[in-house]
Short mmCIF file of C-alpha atoms and ligand atoms in Angstrom, two decimals:
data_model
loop_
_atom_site.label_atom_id
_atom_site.label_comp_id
_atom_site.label_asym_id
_atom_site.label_seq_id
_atom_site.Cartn_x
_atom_site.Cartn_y
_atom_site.Cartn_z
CA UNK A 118 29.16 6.59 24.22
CA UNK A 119 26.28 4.62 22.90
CA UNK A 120 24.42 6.10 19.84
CA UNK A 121 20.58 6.14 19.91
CA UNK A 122 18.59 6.09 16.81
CA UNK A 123 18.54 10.01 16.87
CA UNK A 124 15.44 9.75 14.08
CA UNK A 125 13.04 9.52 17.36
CA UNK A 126 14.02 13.51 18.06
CA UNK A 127 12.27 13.55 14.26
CA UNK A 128 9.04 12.64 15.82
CA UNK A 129 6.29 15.06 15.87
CA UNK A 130 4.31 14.69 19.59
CA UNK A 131 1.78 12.15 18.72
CA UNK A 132 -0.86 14.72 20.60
CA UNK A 133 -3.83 13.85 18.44
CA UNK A 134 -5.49 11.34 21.38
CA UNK A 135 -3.49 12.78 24.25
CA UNK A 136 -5.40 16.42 22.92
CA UNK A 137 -8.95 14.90 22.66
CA UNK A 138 -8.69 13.22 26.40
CA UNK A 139 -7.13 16.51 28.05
CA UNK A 140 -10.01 18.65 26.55
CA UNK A 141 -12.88 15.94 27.61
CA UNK A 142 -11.46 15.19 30.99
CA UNK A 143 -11.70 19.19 31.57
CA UNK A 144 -15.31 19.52 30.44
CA UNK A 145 -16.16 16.44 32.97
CA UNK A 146 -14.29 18.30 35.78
CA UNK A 147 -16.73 21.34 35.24
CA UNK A 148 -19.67 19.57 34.19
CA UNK A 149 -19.51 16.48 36.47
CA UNK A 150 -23.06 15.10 35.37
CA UNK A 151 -23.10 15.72 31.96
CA UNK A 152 -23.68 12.79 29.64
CA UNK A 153 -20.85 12.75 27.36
CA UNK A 154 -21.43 10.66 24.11
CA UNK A 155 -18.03 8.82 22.80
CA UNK A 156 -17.95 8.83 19.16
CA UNK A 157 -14.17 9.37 18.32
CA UNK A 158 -12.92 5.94 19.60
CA UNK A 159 -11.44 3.75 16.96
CA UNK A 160 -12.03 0.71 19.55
CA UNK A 161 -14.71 -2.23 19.57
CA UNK A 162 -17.30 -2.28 22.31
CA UNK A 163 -18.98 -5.31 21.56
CA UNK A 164 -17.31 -9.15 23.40
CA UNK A 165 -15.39 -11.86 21.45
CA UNK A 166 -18.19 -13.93 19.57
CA UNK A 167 -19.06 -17.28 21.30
CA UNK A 168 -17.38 -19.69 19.11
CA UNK A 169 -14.27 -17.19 19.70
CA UNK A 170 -15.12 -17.50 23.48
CA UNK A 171 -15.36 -21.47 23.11
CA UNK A 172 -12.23 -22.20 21.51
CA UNK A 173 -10.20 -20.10 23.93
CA UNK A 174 -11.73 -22.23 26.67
CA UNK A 175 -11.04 -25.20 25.01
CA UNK A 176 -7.44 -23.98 24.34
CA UNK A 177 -6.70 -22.90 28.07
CA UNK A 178 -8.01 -26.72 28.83
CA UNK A 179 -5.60 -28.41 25.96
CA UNK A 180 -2.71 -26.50 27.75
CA UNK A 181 -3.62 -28.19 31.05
CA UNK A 182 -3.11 -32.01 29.69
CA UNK A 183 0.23 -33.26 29.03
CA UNK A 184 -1.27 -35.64 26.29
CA UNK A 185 -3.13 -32.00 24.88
CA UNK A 186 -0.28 -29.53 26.17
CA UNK A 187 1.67 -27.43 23.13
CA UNK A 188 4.73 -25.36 23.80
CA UNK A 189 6.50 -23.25 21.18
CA UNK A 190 4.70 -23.29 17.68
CA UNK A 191 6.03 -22.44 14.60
CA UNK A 192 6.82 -19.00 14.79
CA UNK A 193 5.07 -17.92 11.72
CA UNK A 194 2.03 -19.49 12.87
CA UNK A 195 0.03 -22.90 13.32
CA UNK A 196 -0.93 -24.64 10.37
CA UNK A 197 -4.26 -25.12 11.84
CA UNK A 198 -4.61 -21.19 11.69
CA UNK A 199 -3.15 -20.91 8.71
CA UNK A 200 -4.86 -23.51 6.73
CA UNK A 201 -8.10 -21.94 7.99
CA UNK A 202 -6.96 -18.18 6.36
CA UNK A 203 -5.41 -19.44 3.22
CA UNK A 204 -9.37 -21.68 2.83
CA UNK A 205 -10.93 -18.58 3.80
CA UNK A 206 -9.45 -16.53 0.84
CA UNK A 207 -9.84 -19.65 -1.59
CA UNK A 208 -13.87 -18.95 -0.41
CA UNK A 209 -13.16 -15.16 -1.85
CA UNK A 210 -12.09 -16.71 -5.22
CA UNK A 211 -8.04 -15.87 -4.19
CA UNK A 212 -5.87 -18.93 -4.10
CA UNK A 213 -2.84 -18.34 -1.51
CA UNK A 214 -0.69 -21.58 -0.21
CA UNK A 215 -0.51 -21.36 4.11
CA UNK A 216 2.68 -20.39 3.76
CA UNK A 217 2.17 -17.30 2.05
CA UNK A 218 0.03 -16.84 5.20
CA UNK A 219 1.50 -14.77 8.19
CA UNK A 220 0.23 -15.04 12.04
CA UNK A 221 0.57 -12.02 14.25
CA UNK A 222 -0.19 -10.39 17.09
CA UNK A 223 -2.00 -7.51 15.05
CA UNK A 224 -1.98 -5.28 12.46
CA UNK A 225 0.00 -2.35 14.20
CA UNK A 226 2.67 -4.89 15.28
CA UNK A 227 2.93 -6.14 11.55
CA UNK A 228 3.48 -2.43 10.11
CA UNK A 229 6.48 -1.64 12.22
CA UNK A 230 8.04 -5.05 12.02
CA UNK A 231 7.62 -4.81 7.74
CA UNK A 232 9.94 -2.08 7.42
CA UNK A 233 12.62 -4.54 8.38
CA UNK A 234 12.46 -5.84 4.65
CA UNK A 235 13.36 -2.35 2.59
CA UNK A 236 16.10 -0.26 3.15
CA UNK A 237 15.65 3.09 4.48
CA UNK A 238 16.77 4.42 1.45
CA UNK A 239 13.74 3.39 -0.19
CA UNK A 240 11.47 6.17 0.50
CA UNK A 241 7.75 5.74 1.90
CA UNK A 242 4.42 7.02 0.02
CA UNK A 243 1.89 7.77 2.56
CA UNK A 244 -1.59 8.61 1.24
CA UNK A 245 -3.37 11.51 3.64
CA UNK A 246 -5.76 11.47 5.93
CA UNK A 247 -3.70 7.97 7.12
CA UNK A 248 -3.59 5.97 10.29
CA UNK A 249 -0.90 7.86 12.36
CA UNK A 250 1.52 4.60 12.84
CA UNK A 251 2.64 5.06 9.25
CA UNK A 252 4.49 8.46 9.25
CA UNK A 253 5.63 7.41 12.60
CA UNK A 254 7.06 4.31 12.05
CA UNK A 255 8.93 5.07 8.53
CA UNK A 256 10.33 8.27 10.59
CA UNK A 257 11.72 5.95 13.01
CA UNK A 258 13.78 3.77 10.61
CA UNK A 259 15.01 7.51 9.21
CA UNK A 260 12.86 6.58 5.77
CA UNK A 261 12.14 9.54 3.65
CA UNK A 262 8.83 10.58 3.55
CA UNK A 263 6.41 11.18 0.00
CA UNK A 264 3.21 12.80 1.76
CA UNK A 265 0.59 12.58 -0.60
CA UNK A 266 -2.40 14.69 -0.13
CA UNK A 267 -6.02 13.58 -0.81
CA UNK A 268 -9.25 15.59 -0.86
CA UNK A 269 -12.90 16.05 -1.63
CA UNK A 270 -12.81 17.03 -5.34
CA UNK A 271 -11.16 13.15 -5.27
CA UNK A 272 -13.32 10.87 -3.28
CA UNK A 273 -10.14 11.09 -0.72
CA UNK A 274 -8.92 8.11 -2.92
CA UNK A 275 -5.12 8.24 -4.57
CA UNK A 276 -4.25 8.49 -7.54
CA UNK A 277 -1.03 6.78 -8.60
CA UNK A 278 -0.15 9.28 -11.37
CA UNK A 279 0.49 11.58 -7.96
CA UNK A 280 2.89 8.95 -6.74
CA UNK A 281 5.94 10.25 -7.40
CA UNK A 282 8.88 8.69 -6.78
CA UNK A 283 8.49 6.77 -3.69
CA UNK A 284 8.71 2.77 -3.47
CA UNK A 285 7.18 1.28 -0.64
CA UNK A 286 3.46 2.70 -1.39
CA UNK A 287 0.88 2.26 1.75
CA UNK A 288 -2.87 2.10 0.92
CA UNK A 289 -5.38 1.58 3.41
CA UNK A 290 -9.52 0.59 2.08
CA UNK A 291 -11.54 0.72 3.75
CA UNK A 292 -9.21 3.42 4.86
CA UNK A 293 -8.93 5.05 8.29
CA UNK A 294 -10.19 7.40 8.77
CA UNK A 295 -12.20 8.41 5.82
CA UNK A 296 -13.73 5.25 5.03
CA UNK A 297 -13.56 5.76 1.25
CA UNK A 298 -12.71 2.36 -0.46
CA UNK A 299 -10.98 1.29 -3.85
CA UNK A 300 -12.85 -0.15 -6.10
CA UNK A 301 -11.52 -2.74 -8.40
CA UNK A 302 -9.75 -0.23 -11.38
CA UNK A 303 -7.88 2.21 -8.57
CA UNK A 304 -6.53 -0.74 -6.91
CA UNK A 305 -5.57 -2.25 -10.95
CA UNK A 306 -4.09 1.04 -11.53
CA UNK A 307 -2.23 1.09 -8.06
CA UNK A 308 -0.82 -2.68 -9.14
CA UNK A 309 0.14 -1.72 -12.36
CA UNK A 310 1.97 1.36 -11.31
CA UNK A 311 3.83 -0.63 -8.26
CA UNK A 312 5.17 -3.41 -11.15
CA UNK A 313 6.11 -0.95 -13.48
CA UNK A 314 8.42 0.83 -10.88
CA UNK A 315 9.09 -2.41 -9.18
CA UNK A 316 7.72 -0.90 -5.74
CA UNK A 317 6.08 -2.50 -2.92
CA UNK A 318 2.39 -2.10 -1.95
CA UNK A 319 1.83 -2.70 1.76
CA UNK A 320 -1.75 -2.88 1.83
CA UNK A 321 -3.67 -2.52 5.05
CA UNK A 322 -7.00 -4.68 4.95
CA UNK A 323 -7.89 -4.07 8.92
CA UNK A 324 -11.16 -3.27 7.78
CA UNK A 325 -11.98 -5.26 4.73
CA UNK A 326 -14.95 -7.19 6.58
CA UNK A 327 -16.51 -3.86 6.38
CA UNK A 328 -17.52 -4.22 2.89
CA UNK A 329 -20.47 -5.44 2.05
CA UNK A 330 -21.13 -4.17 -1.71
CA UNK A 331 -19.82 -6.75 -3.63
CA UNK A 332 -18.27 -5.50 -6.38
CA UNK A 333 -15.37 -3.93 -4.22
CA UNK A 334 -12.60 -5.86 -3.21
CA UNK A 335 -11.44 -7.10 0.35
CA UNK A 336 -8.17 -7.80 -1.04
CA UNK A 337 -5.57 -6.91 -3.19
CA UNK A 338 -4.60 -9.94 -4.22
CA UNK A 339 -8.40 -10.16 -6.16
CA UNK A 340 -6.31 -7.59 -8.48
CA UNK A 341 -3.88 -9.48 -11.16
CA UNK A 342 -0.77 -8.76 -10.76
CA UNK A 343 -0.85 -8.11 -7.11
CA UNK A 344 1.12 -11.18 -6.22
CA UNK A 345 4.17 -9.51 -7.92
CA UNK A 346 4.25 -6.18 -5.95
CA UNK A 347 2.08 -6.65 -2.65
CA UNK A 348 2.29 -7.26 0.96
CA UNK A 349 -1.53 -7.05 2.64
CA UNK A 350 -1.83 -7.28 6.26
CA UNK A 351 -5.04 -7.55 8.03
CA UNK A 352 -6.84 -8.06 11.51
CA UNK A 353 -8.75 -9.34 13.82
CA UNK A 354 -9.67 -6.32 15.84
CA UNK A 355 -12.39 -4.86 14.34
CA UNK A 356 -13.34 -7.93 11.89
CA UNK A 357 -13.92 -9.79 15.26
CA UNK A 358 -13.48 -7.66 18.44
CA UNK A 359 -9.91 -8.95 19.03
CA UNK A 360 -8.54 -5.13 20.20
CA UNK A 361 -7.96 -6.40 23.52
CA UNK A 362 -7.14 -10.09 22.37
CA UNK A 363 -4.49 -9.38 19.73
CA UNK A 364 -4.46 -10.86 16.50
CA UNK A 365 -3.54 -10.52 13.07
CA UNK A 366 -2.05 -12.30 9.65
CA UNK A 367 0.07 -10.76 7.07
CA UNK A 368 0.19 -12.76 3.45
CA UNK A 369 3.30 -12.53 1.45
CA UNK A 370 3.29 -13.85 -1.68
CA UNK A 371 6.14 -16.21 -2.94
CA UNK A 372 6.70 -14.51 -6.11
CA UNK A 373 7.23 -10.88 -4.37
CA UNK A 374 10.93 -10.40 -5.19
CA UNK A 375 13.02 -7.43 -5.72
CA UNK A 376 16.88 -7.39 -6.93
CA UNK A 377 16.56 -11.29 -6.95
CA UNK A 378 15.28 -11.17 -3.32
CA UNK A 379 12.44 -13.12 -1.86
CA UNK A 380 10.22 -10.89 0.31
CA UNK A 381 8.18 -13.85 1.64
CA UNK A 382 11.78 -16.03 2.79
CA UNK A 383 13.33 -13.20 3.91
CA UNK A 384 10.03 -12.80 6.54
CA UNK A 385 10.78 -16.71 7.30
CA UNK A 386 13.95 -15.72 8.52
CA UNK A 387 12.70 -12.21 9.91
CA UNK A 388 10.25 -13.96 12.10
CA UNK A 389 12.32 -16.85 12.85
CA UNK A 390 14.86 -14.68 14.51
CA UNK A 391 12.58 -11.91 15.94
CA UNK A 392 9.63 -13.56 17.09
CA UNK A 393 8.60 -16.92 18.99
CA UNK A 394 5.33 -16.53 17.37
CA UNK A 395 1.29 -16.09 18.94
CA UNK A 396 0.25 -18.32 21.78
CA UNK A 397 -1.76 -21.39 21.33
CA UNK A 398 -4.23 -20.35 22.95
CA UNK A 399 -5.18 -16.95 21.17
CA UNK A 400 -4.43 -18.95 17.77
CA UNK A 401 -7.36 -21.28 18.62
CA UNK A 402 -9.57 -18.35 19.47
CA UNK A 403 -8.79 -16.78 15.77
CA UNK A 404 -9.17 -19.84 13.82
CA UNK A 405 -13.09 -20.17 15.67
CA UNK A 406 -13.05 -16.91 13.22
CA UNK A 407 -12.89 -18.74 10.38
CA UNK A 408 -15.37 -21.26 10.73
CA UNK A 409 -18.89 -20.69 9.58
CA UNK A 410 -20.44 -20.33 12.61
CA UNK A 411 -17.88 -17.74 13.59
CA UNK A 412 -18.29 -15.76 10.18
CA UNK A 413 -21.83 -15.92 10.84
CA UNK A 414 -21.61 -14.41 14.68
CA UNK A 415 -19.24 -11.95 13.88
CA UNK A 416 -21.91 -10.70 11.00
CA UNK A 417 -24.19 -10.14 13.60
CA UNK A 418 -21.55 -7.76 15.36
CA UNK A 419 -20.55 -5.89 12.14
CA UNK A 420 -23.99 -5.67 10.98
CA UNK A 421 -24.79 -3.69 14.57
CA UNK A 422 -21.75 -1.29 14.20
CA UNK A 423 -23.11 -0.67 9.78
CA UNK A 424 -26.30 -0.04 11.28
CA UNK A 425 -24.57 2.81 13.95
CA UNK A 426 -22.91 4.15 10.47
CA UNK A 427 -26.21 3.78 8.74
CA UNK A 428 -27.69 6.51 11.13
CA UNK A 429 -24.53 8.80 11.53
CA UNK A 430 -24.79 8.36 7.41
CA UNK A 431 -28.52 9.13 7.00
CA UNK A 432 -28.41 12.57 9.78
CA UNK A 433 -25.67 13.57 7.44
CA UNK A 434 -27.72 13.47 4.53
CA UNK A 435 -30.44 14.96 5.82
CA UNK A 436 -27.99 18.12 6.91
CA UNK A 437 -26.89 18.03 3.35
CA UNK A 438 -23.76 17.63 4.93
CA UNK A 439 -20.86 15.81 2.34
CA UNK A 440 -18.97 12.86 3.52
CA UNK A 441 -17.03 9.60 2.61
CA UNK A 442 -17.52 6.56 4.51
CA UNK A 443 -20.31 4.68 6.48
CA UNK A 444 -21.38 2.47 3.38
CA UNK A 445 -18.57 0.28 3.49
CA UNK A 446 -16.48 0.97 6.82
CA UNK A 447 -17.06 2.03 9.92
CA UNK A 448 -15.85 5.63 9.70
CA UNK A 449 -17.51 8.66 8.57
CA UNK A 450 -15.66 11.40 7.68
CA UNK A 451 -17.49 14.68 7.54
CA UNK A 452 -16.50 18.32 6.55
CA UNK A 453 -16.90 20.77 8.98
CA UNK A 454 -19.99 22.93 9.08
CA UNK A 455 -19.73 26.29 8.27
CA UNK A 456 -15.79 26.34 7.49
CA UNK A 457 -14.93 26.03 10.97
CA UNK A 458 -11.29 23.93 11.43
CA UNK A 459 -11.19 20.95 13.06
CA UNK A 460 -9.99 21.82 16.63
CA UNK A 461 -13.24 24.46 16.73
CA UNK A 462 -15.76 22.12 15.51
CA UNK A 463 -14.37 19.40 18.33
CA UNK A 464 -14.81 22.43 20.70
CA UNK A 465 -18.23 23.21 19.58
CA UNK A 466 -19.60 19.67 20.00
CA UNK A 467 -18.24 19.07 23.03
CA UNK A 468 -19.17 22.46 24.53
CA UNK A 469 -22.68 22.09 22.83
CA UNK A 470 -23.60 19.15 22.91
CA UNK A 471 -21.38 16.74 24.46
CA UNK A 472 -19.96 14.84 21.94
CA UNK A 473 -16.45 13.43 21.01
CA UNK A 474 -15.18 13.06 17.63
CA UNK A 475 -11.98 12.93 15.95
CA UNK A 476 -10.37 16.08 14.41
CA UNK A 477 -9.38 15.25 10.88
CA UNK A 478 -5.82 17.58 11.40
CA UNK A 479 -4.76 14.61 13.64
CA UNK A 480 -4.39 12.36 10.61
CA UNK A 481 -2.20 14.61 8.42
CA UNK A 482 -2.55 18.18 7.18
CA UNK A 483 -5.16 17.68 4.76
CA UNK A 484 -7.42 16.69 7.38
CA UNK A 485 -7.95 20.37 8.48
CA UNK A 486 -11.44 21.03 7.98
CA UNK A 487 -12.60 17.46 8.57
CA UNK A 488 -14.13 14.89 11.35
CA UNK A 489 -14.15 11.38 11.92
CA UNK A 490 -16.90 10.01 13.45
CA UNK A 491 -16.98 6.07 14.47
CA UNK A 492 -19.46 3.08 14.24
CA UNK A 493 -18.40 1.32 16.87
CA UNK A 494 -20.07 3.04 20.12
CA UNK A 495 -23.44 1.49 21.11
CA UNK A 496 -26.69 2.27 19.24
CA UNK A 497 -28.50 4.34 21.66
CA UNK A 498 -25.63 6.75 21.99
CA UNK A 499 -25.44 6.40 18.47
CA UNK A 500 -28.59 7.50 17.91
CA UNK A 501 -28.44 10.59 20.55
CA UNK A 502 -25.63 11.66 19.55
CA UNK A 503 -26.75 12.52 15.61
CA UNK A 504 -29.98 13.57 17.30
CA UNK A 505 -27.96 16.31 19.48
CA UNK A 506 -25.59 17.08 16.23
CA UNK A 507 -28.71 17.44 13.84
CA UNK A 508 -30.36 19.70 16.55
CA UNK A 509 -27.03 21.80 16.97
CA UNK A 510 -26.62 22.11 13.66
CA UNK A 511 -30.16 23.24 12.49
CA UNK A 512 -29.97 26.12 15.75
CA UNK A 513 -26.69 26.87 13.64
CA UNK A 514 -28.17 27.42 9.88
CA UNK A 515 -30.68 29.47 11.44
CA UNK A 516 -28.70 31.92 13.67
N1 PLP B 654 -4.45 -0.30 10.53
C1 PLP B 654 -5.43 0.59 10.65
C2 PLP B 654 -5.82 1.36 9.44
C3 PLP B 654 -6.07 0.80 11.87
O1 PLP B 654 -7.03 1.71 11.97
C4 PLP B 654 -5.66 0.04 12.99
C5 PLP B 654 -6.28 0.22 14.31
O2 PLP B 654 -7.08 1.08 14.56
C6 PLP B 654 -4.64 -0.87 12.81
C7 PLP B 654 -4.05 -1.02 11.57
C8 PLP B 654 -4.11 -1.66 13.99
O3 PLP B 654 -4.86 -2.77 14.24
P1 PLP B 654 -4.43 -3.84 15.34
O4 PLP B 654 -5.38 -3.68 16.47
O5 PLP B 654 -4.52 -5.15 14.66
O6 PLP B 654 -3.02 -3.54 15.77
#
């Protein structure tokens, strides 16, 4: 009989979003008018930018033409999109060839199909609070597991001297979902630590465009060093609204090799055999990203959700409540008032005052305690929402 990769009964039940819509769709069955302020979702609510919108027009039209008409592309992506990513670093000061450059259909595709290049042998180091798809998808491929805790005393930034013996290191900044960032000497020391073991840093950039104080980095290939030990892949989604749209890029650098293997060939090959590559037509639509009159429209959009995180940020402060995030990223993650867990202080908001957040347990077990919050709702909920929390939490200091 046919064996099934038996490291899916190894799962833990991904409840987390399952959990949040159960509880609100309950409330809204008792409480069918209340006004119930969304402020947990980790999706974009704002369109595709015009020159996005353009280009896919104009794509949908090429494919109509026989003189215009394209069929399969490469499968690791036109040049046309990536020439425009690899001149779109070289703006950043980082010099990458095209072909280090990667097309996908998004970040969450990317970091399954990655673990195809290390043995499951090699086991993973996942940095907590972290995006849920990480735990999962090393579990799946039966990878051992280094869980590695972070908390308030650190920033809920890690520390590579609590690394560990794990090789395939994942770090996430602006991370998700505390929205703390590395700066420029954690990411060094991160590099350093990944060539001196000769491990592999995947680094997840889905919300570099996020940053706006310049002395951070966007990438980690900004670090020296990094092109020896470092695999980034990054987004579209939330740098320009592509959730529903789907696309991404991964860069490999050519001199990532371990035990005289090229990472960046063996993802030729990987992708030449796996994947037939992203449509034309969404390719077109990403490389209108790139240009400056898409950089400058999807500005406008990022500069709406920082302004949401500006508000959630400043009601926090006010409450004297601690926090990372908001500055650089569109997550806030705040500790719960008055030591309640985060299941209770879900409860309480919703019960209270209507609104949704994200318990922190859902994103490892460090999380207890903790809430995400997210920039990307609209700004009058936005604003209603801190003005209910502020209000609910004042009524709780004084009772
Ligand atoms: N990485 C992180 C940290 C994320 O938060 C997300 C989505 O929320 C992704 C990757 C997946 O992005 P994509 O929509 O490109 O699959």
């Amino acid at each position: 009989m046919l064996i099934p990769n038996t490291h899916y009964g190894e799962l833990k039940d991904s409840y987390l979003f399952a959990r949040i819509a159960e509880k609100t769709a309950a409330y809204q069955r008792e409480h069918p008018d209340a006004r119930m302020l969304r402020m947990g979702i980790g999706d974009v609510s704002r369109p595709l930018c015009p020159a996005v919108i353009s280009a896919l027009h104009g794509a949908v039209e090429d494919q109509a033409r026989a003189e215009t008409f394209h069929g399969y592309l490469p499968e690791c992506g036109a040049p046309f999109l990536r020439e425009a990513i690899a001149a779109h670093y070289g703006r950043r000061g980082v010099s990458l060839s095209p072909e280090e450059v990667f097309v996908s259909s998004g970040a969450s595709d990317e970091l399954g199909h990655i673990l195809d290049l290390f043995s499951p042998e090699s086991a993973a180091l996942i940095p907590e609070p972290a995006y849920p798809a990480y735990v999962d998808a090393n579990v799946m491929s039966g990878r051992r597991i280094v869980h590695l805790p972070t908390d308030r005393a650190g920033g809920f930034l890690p520390e590579p001297d609590m690394a560990g013996d794990a090789d395939l290191i994942y770090l996430c900044s602006p991370n998700n979902p505390t929205g703390a960032v590395m700066d420029r000497a954690l990411l060094r020391a991160w590099v350093d630590h990944a060539n001196a073991r000769g491990a592999v840093i995947l680094f997840d950039a889905a919300y570099e465009a996020f940053i706006e104080d310049p002395a951070l980095p966007h990438s980690i290939f900004e670090i020296d060093g990094a092109r020896t030990c470092a695999i980034e892949i990054c987004s579209l989604s939330k740098t320009a609204g592509f959730t529903g749209t789907r696309l991404g890029y991964t860069v490999i650098p050519k001199e990532l090799e371990r035990r005289g293997m090229n990472l960046r060939d063996m993802w030729v090959r990987n992708r030449t055999t796996k994947s037939n590559g992203v449509s034309y037509i969404l390719q077109k639509g990403g490389a209108a990203v790139f240009t400056e009159e898409g950089q400058r429209q999807i500005r406008e959009t990022l500069k709406l959700y920082k302004s949401n995180a500006a508000v959630m940020g400043s009601t926090l402060d006010r409450l004297g409540i601690w926090y990372t995030g908001g500055k650089n990223a569109p997550y806030i993650w705040m500790e719960c008032p008055g030591g309640l867990g985060s299941w209770a202080f879900f409860d309480l908001l919703l019960r209270e005052i209507r609104v949704i957040g994200t318990p922190g347990e859902g994103f490892g077990r460090c999380g207890e305690g903790w809430f995400r919050f997210s920039a990307f709702g609209g700004p009058e909920d936005t604003r209603e929402a801190m003005a209910r929390l502020e209000e609910l939490i004042r009524r709780m200091g004084r009772e």
